[in-house]
């Protein structure tokens, strides 16, 4: 028995199904879907998410200069779009002569209820965020790569921000602290900043995850009672003047910590203000399940004291990873130590 499909089965799909299909396609393919059916012709114009990357620029006439191609594509997309854009991602625009077109894009999305914004620019040509960026009052997810952040004096932060990722941005320590402290709903914070920062104070009452990689003299975690994951990687050794941390009391502000990852320089930074490290912290880390210590040096026992203090203060550890770095005959040896079961019940097992 033969089974015949309706003549236009694609057009009969529910609108929510069509939207789910298109939103999973690269934007280039979503636009091309207009040829499938009359009802599909402008479906892409109702997508709440736009992702612009190199795949768009490479599919147009290469004989036309990049700036013209970029302008034509942007004009076509925004002129036909009929719903607010809640998620906007822009990347791979290394050949753009200047960023005036980007300023117009940011202005457009700032007026259209943007909630999730990701901007990625080339390392050699960072982007200075325009004033319109700081008016995105509904921003909940923000990711910036190689941008310069210089807000107006009237900027009071993003009150709905839940996730913030800053990768090699140019920003002062004071402004970074202000941005974080004015984002009271912030739950996830990722900072990868190689430029030297003097002091960051993190006041984020709902913060659950903090990942820092960079060069900093002082990092304070004062109001983070719900912090569960902490990762600190200091790319250079702290200066001799650094000494404001009390290592044995540093973790009191986040007693629920479950995952902790520190490198050698971070341990130095946290312990710089403590001349004699106690055997244990003032308050035990009863919630800590996973401890990872990277590039730990065994030259002197004093350098091991902070690491040993953390281990002794965490009675319910389930997994410990220690990467030991030893200079021997001009060869760097890396050793990983694993603890598969609770230290309070079974002896340390290495492999």
CSV table of C-alpha atoms in Angstrom, one decimal:
chain,number,residue,atom,x,y,z
A,1,UNK,CA,0.0,0.0,0.0
A,2,UNK,CA,1.5,3.3,-1.1
A,3,UNK,CA,1.5,6.3,1.3
A,4,UNK,CA,1.4,9.7,-0.2
A,5,UNK,CA,2.6,12.8,1.6
A,6,UNK,CA,0.8,16.1,1.4
A,7,UNK,CA,2.2,18.2,-1.5
A,8,UNK,CA,3.8,20.8,0.9
A,9,UNK,CA,4.6,18.9,4.1
A,10,UNK,CA,7.1,21.5,5.3
A,11,UNK,CA,4.6,24.3,5.3
A,12,UNK,CA,2.3,22.3,7.5
A,13,UNK,CA,4.8,22.0,10.4
A,14,UNK,CA,3.8,23.9,13.5
A,15,UNK,CA,5.5,27.3,13.9
A,16,UNK,CA,7.3,26.3,17.1
A,17,UNK,CA,8.8,23.3,15.2
A,18,UNK,CA,9.9,25.5,12.4
A,19,UNK,CA,11.5,27.9,14.8
A,20,UNK,CA,13.3,25.0,16.6
A,21,UNK,CA,14.7,23.8,13.3
A,22,UNK,CA,15.9,27.2,12.1
A,23,UNK,CA,17.5,28.2,15.4
A,24,UNK,CA,19.7,25.1,15.3
A,25,UNK,CA,21.0,26.0,11.8
A,26,UNK,CA,23.9,28.3,11.0
A,27,UNK,CA,22.4,31.7,10.1
A,28,UNK,CA,23.5,31.4,6.5
A,29,UNK,CA,21.5,28.1,6.1
A,30,UNK,CA,18.5,29.6,8.0
A,31,UNK,CA,18.3,32.4,5.5
A,32,UNK,CA,18.6,30.0,2.6
A,33,UNK,CA,15.7,28.0,3.9
A,34,UNK,CA,13.5,30.7,2.4
A,35,UNK,CA,13.5,28.8,-0.9
A,36,UNK,CA,11.9,25.7,0.6
A,37,UNK,CA,8.4,26.9,0.8
A,38,UNK,CA,6.3,30.1,0.6
A,39,UNK,CA,5.6,29.8,4.3
A,40,UNK,CA,9.3,29.4,5.1
A,41,UNK,CA,10.3,32.5,3.1
A,42,UNK,CA,10.5,34.9,6.0
A,43,UNK,CA,10.6,32.5,9.0
A,44,UNK,CA,14.2,33.3,9.7
A,45,UNK,CA,13.2,36.9,10.2
A,46,UNK,CA,11.4,35.9,13.4
A,47,UNK,CA,14.4,34.2,15.0
A,48,UNK,CA,15.2,35.8,18.4
A,49,UNK,CA,18.9,34.8,18.0
A,50,UNK,CA,21.5,35.9,15.5
A,51,UNK,CA,25.0,34.6,15.2
A,52,UNK,CA,27.3,36.4,12.7
A,53,UNK,CA,30.7,34.8,11.9
A,54,UNK,CA,33.1,34.1,9.1
A,55,UNK,CA,30.7,31.7,7.4
A,56,UNK,CA,28.5,34.6,6.4
A,57,UNK,CA,31.3,36.7,4.9
A,58,UNK,CA,32.9,33.8,3.0
A,59,UNK,CA,29.7,33.0,1.1
A,60,UNK,CA,29.3,36.3,-0.7
A,61,UNK,CA,31.1,37.7,-3.7
A,62,UNK,CA,34.8,37.8,-2.9
A,63,UNK,CA,35.4,40.4,-5.6
A,64,UNK,CA,33.6,42.9,-3.4
A,65,UNK,CA,35.5,44.5,-0.6
A,66,UNK,CA,34.9,43.0,2.9
A,67,UNK,CA,33.5,46.2,4.4
A,68,UNK,CA,30.8,46.5,1.6
A,69,UNK,CA,29.9,42.8,2.0
A,70,UNK,CA,29.6,43.2,5.7
A,71,UNK,CA,27.5,46.3,5.4
A,72,UNK,CA,25.1,44.7,2.9
A,73,UNK,CA,24.6,41.6,5.0
A,74,UNK,CA,24.0,43.5,8.1
A,75,UNK,CA,21.5,45.8,6.4
A,76,UNK,CA,19.7,42.9,4.9
A,77,UNK,CA,19.4,41.0,8.2
A,78,UNK,CA,18.3,43.9,10.3
A,79,UNK,CA,16.0,45.5,7.8
A,80,UNK,CA,13.9,42.3,7.5
A,81,UNK,CA,14.0,41.2,11.1
A,82,UNK,CA,10.6,41.6,12.7
A,83,UNK,CA,11.1,40.4,16.3
A,84,UNK,CA,13.3,41.5,19.2
A,85,UNK,CA,16.8,40.0,19.1
A,86,UNK,CA,17.4,38.5,22.6
A,87,UNK,CA,20.7,36.7,21.7
A,88,UNK,CA,23.4,38.2,19.5
A,89,UNK,CA,26.8,36.7,18.8
A,90,UNK,CA,29.4,38.5,16.6
A,91,UNK,CA,32.9,37.0,15.8
A,92,UNK,CA,35.5,36.7,13.1
A,93,UNK,CA,35.6,40.2,11.7
A,94,UNK,CA,39.4,40.7,11.4
A,95,UNK,CA,39.2,42.4,8.0
A,96,UNK,CA,36.8,45.2,9.0
A,97,UNK,CA,38.5,48.5,8.5
A,98,UNK,CA,36.9,50.4,11.3
A,99,UNK,CA,34.2,49.6,13.9
A,100,UNK,CA,31.6,52.3,13.1
A,101,UNK,CA,29.3,49.6,11.6
A,102,UNK,CA,29.7,47.6,14.8
A,103,UNK,CA,28.6,50.7,16.8
A,104,UNK,CA,25.4,50.8,14.8
A,105,UNK,CA,24.9,47.1,15.5
A,106,UNK,CA,25.3,47.4,19.2
A,107,UNK,CA,22.9,50.4,19.2
A,108,UNK,CA,20.3,48.3,17.3
A,109,UNK,CA,20.5,45.3,19.7
A,110,UNK,CA,20.5,47.6,22.8
A,111,UNK,CA,17.1,48.9,21.7
A,112,UNK,CA,15.7,45.5,21.0
A,113,UNK,CA,15.7,43.8,24.4
A,114,UNK,CA,19.1,42.0,24.1
A,115,UNK,CA,19.6,39.5,26.9
A,116,UNK,CA,22.6,37.4,25.7
A,117,UNK,CA,25.4,39.3,24.0
A,118,UNK,CA,28.8,37.9,22.8
A,119,UNK,CA,31.3,40.0,21.0
A,120,UNK,CA,34.7,38.6,19.9
A,121,UNK,CA,37.3,40.8,18.2
A,122,UNK,CA,40.9,40.2,17.0
A,123,UNK,CA,43.7,40.5,19.6
A,124,UNK,CA,45.6,43.1,17.5
A,125,UNK,CA,42.5,45.4,17.1
A,126,UNK,CA,40.3,45.5,20.2
A,127,UNK,CA,36.9,47.2,20.2
A,128,UNK,CA,36.0,50.2,22.4
A,129,UNK,CA,32.4,49.6,23.5
A,130,UNK,CA,30.1,52.5,22.6
A,131,UNK,CA,27.8,54.3,25.1
A,132,UNK,CA,24.8,52.4,23.8
A,133,UNK,CA,26.3,49.2,25.1
A,134,UNK,CA,25.8,50.4,28.7
A,135,UNK,CA,22.1,50.9,28.2
A,136,UNK,CA,21.3,47.2,27.7
A,137,UNK,CA,19.2,47.0,30.9
A,138,UNK,CA,18.0,43.4,30.3
A,139,UNK,CA,21.4,41.8,29.8
A,140,UNK,CA,21.6,38.5,31.5
A,141,UNK,CA,24.6,36.8,29.7
A,142,UNK,CA,27.6,38.8,28.5
A,143,UNK,CA,30.8,37.5,26.9
A,144,UNK,CA,33.5,40.0,25.6
A,145,UNK,CA,36.8,39.2,23.9
A,146,UNK,CA,39.4,41.9,23.3
A,147,UNK,CA,37.2,44.9,24.1
A,148,UNK,CA,37.8,48.1,25.9
A,149,UNK,CA,35.3,48.9,28.7
A,150,UNK,CA,35.1,52.6,29.6
A,151,UNK,CA,31.6,53.3,30.8
A,152,UNK,CA,30.0,56.6,31.5
A,153,UNK,CA,30.0,57.9,35.0
A,154,UNK,CA,26.2,57.3,35.1
A,155,UNK,CA,26.5,53.6,34.5
A,156,UNK,CA,25.1,51.6,37.4
A,157,UNK,CA,25.8,48.0,36.1
A,158,UNK,CA,23.5,45.3,34.6
A,159,UNK,CA,21.0,44.5,37.2
A,160,UNK,CA,19.8,41.3,35.5
A,161,UNK,CA,23.3,39.9,34.7
A,162,UNK,CA,23.7,36.2,35.5
A,163,UNK,CA,26.8,35.2,33.6
A,164,UNK,CA,29.8,37.4,32.9
A,165,UNK,CA,32.9,36.4,30.8
A,166,UNK,CA,35.7,38.9,30.1
A,167,UNK,CA,38.6,37.6,28.0
A,168,UNK,CA,41.6,40.0,27.5
A,169,UNK,CA,39.5,43.1,28.0
A,170,UNK,CA,40.9,46.5,28.9
A,171,UNK,CA,39.3,47.7,32.1
A,172,UNK,CA,40.5,49.3,35.4
A,173,UNK,CA,40.4,47.4,38.6
A,174,UNK,CA,37.9,49.9,40.1
A,175,UNK,CA,35.5,49.6,37.2
A,176,UNK,CA,35.7,45.8,37.2
A,177,UNK,CA,34.9,45.7,40.8
A,178,UNK,CA,32.0,48.2,40.3
A,179,UNK,CA,30.6,46.2,37.4
A,180,UNK,CA,30.6,43.0,39.5
A,181,UNK,CA,29.2,44.6,42.6
A,182,UNK,CA,26.3,46.1,40.7
A,183,UNK,CA,25.3,42.8,39.2
A,184,UNK,CA,23.6,41.3,42.3
A,185,UNK,CA,22.2,38.3,40.4
A,186,UNK,CA,25.6,37.2,39.0
A,187,UNK,CA,26.1,33.4,39.3
A,188,UNK,CA,29.0,32.7,37.0
A,189,UNK,CA,32.1,34.9,36.6
A,190,UNK,CA,35.0,34.1,34.2
A,191,UNK,CA,38.0,36.5,34.0
A,192,UNK,CA,41.0,36.0,31.7
A,193,UNK,CA,42.9,39.2,31.9
A,194,UNK,CA,46.7,39.3,31.3
A,195,UNK,CA,47.1,43.1,32.0
A,196,UNK,CA,48.2,43.8,35.5
A,197,UNK,CA,45.3,44.4,38.0
A,198,UNK,CA,46.0,45.7,41.4
A,199,UNK,CA,43.0,44.8,43.4
A,200,UNK,CA,39.6,43.2,42.7
A,201,UNK,CA,36.9,43.0,45.4
A,202,UNK,CA,34.2,40.5,44.5
A,203,UNK,CA,30.8,41.3,46.2
A,204,UNK,CA,28.3,39.0,44.5
A,205,UNK,CA,25.8,37.4,46.9
A,206,UNK,CA,24.6,34.8,44.4
A,207,UNK,CA,27.9,33.9,42.8
A,208,UNK,CA,28.4,30.1,42.4
A,209,UNK,CA,31.4,29.9,40.1
A,210,UNK,CA,34.4,32.1,39.8
A,211,UNK,CA,37.3,31.3,37.3
A,212,UNK,CA,40.2,33.8,37.2
A,213,UNK,CA,43.3,33.6,35.0
A,214,UNK,CA,45.6,36.7,34.9
A,215,UNK,CA,48.0,38.9,36.8
A,216,UNK,CA,46.7,40.4,40.0
A,217,UNK,CA,48.2,41.7,43.3
A,218,UNK,CA,45.1,41.2,45.5
A,219,UNK,CA,41.8,39.5,45.1
A,220,UNK,CA,39.1,39.7,47.8
A,221,UNK,CA,36.1,37.5,48.0
A,222,UNK,CA,34.0,39.1,50.7
A,223,UNK,CA,30.3,38.6,50.0
A,224,UNK,CA,30.1,35.2,48.1
A,225,UNK,CA,28.3,32.9,50.6
A,226,UNK,CA,27.0,30.5,47.9
A,227,UNK,CA,30.3,30.1,46.0
A,228,UNK,CA,30.7,26.4,45.0
A,229,UNK,CA,33.6,26.5,42.4
A,230,UNK,CA,36.7,28.6,42.6
A,231,UNK,CA,39.6,28.5,40.2
A,232,UNK,CA,42.6,31.0,40.5
A,233,UNK,CA,45.5,31.0,38.1
A,234,UNK,CA,48.0,33.9,38.6
A,235,UNK,CA,50.3,34.1,35.6
A,236,UNK,CA,53.2,35.7,37.5
A,237,UNK,CA,54.6,35.6,41.0
A,238,UNK,CA,53.1,38.1,43.4
A,239,UNK,CA,55.2,41.1,44.3
A,240,UNK,CA,57.0,41.3,47.6
A,241,UNK,CA,54.6,44.1,48.8
A,242,UNK,CA,51.6,41.8,48.5
A,243,UNK,CA,50.5,40.8,52.0
A,244,UNK,CA,46.9,41.6,52.8
A,245,UNK,CA,45.5,38.1,52.8
A,246,UNK,CA,45.2,36.0,55.9
A,247,UNK,CA,45.3,32.6,54.4
A,248,UNK,CA,43.8,30.7,57.4
A,249,UNK,CA,40.7,33.0,57.3
A,250,UNK,CA,40.5,33.6,53.5
A,251,UNK,CA,37.9,30.9,52.9
A,252,UNK,CA,35.5,31.8,55.7
A,253,UNK,CA,33.4,33.9,53.4
A,254,UNK,CA,32.4,30.9,51.3
A,255,UNK,CA,32.0,27.9,53.5
A,256,UNK,CA,30.0,25.9,50.9
A,257,UNK,CA,32.9,25.6,48.5
A,258,UNK,CA,32.9,22.2,46.7
A,259,UNK,CA,35.6,22.6,44.0
A,260,UNK,CA,38.9,24.5,44.4
A,261,UNK,CA,41.6,24.8,41.8
A,262,UNK,CA,44.8,26.8,42.6
A,263,UNK,CA,48.2,27.1,40.9
A,264,UNK,CA,51.5,27.7,42.6
A,265,UNK,CA,51.4,31.5,42.2
A,266,UNK,CA,47.9,31.7,43.5
A,267,UNK,CA,48.9,29.8,46.6
A,268,UNK,CA,51.7,32.3,47.0
A,269,UNK,CA,49.3,35.2,46.6
A,270,UNK,CA,46.9,33.9,49.2
A,271,UNK,CA,49.6,33.1,51.7
A,272,UNK,CA,51.7,36.2,51.2
A,273,UNK,CA,50.1,37.9,54.2
A,274,UNK,CA,50.7,35.0,56.5
A,275,UNK,CA,54.2,34.5,57.8
A,276,UNK,CA,53.4,31.2,59.6
A,277,UNK,CA,50.7,29.0,58.0
A,278,UNK,CA,48.7,27.2,60.6
A,279,UNK,CA,48.3,23.4,60.3
A,280,UNK,CA,44.6,24.0,59.5
A,281,UNK,CA,42.2,26.8,58.5
A,282,UNK,CA,40.3,28.6,61.1
A,283,UNK,CA,37.1,27.1,59.7
A,284,UNK,CA,37.2,23.7,58.0
A,285,UNK,CA,36.1,23.3,54.4
A,286,UNK,CA,33.5,20.6,55.1
A,287,UNK,CA,31.9,20.9,51.7
A,288,UNK,CA,35.0,20.6,49.6
A,289,UNK,CA,34.9,17.5,47.4
A,290,UNK,CA,37.5,18.3,44.8
A,291,UNK,CA,40.9,20.0,45.2
A,292,UNK,CA,43.3,20.6,42.3
A,293,UNK,CA,46.7,22.2,42.9
A,294,UNK,CA,48.8,22.9,39.8
A,295,UNK,CA,52.5,23.4,39.3
A,296,UNK,CA,53.3,23.0,43.0
A,297,UNK,CA,57.0,23.4,43.8
A,298,UNK,CA,58.7,21.2,46.4
A,299,UNK,CA,61.9,23.2,46.9
A,300,UNK,CA,61.1,24.2,50.4
A,301,UNK,CA,58.6,23.0,53.0
A,302,UNK,CA,57.3,26.6,53.5
A,303,UNK,CA,56.0,26.5,49.9
A,304,UNK,CA,54.0,23.4,50.7
A,305,UNK,CA,52.5,24.7,53.9
A,306,UNK,CA,49.4,26.3,52.2
A,307,UNK,CA,48.7,23.2,50.2
A,308,UNK,CA,49.0,20.9,53.3
A,309,UNK,CA,46.8,23.3,55.3
A,310,UNK,CA,44.1,23.0,52.7
A,311,UNK,CA,44.2,19.2,52.6
A,312,UNK,CA,44.1,18.9,56.4
A,313,UNK,CA,41.2,21.3,56.6
A,314,UNK,CA,39.1,19.4,54.1
A,315,UNK,CA,37.9,16.2,55.8
A,316,UNK,CA,35.4,15.1,53.1
A,317,UNK,CA,37.6,15.4,50.1
A,318,UNK,CA,36.8,12.8,47.4
A,319,UNK,CA,39.2,13.8,44.6
A,320,UNK,CA,42.6,15.5,44.9
A,321,UNK,CA,44.8,16.3,41.9
A,322,UNK,CA,48.3,17.7,42.6
A,323,UNK,CA,50.6,18.6,39.7
A,324,UNK,CA,54.2,18.8,41.0
A,325,UNK,CA,56.7,20.7,39.1
A,326,UNK,CA,60.4,19.9,39.7
A,327,UNK,CA,63.4,21.2,37.8
A,328,UNK,CA,65.8,18.4,37.3
A,329,UNK,CA,68.6,18.2,34.7
A,330,UNK,CA,66.8,20.9,32.7
A,331,UNK,CA,63.7,18.8,32.4
A,332,UNK,CA,60.3,19.7,33.9
A,333,UNK,CA,58.7,16.7,35.5
A,334,UNK,CA,54.9,16.7,36.0
A,335,UNK,CA,53.4,14.3,38.5
A,336,UNK,CA,49.6,13.9,39.1
A,337,UNK,CA,48.4,12.5,42.4
A,338,UNK,CA,44.9,11.2,42.5
A,339,UNK,CA,42.8,10.4,45.6
A,340,UNK,CA,39.8,8.4,44.6
A,341,UNK,CA,38.2,8.1,47.9
A,342,UNK,CA,37.7,10.1,51.0
A,343,UNK,CA,40.9,10.9,52.7
A,344,UNK,CA,39.4,10.5,56.1
A,345,UNK,CA,38.8,6.8,55.5
A,346,UNK,CA,41.5,5.6,53.1
A,347,UNK,CA,45.2,6.4,52.7
A,348,UNK,CA,46.5,8.5,49.8
A,349,UNK,CA,46.8,6.5,46.6
A,350,UNK,CA,49.0,7.8,43.8
A,351,UNK,CA,49.2,6.7,40.2
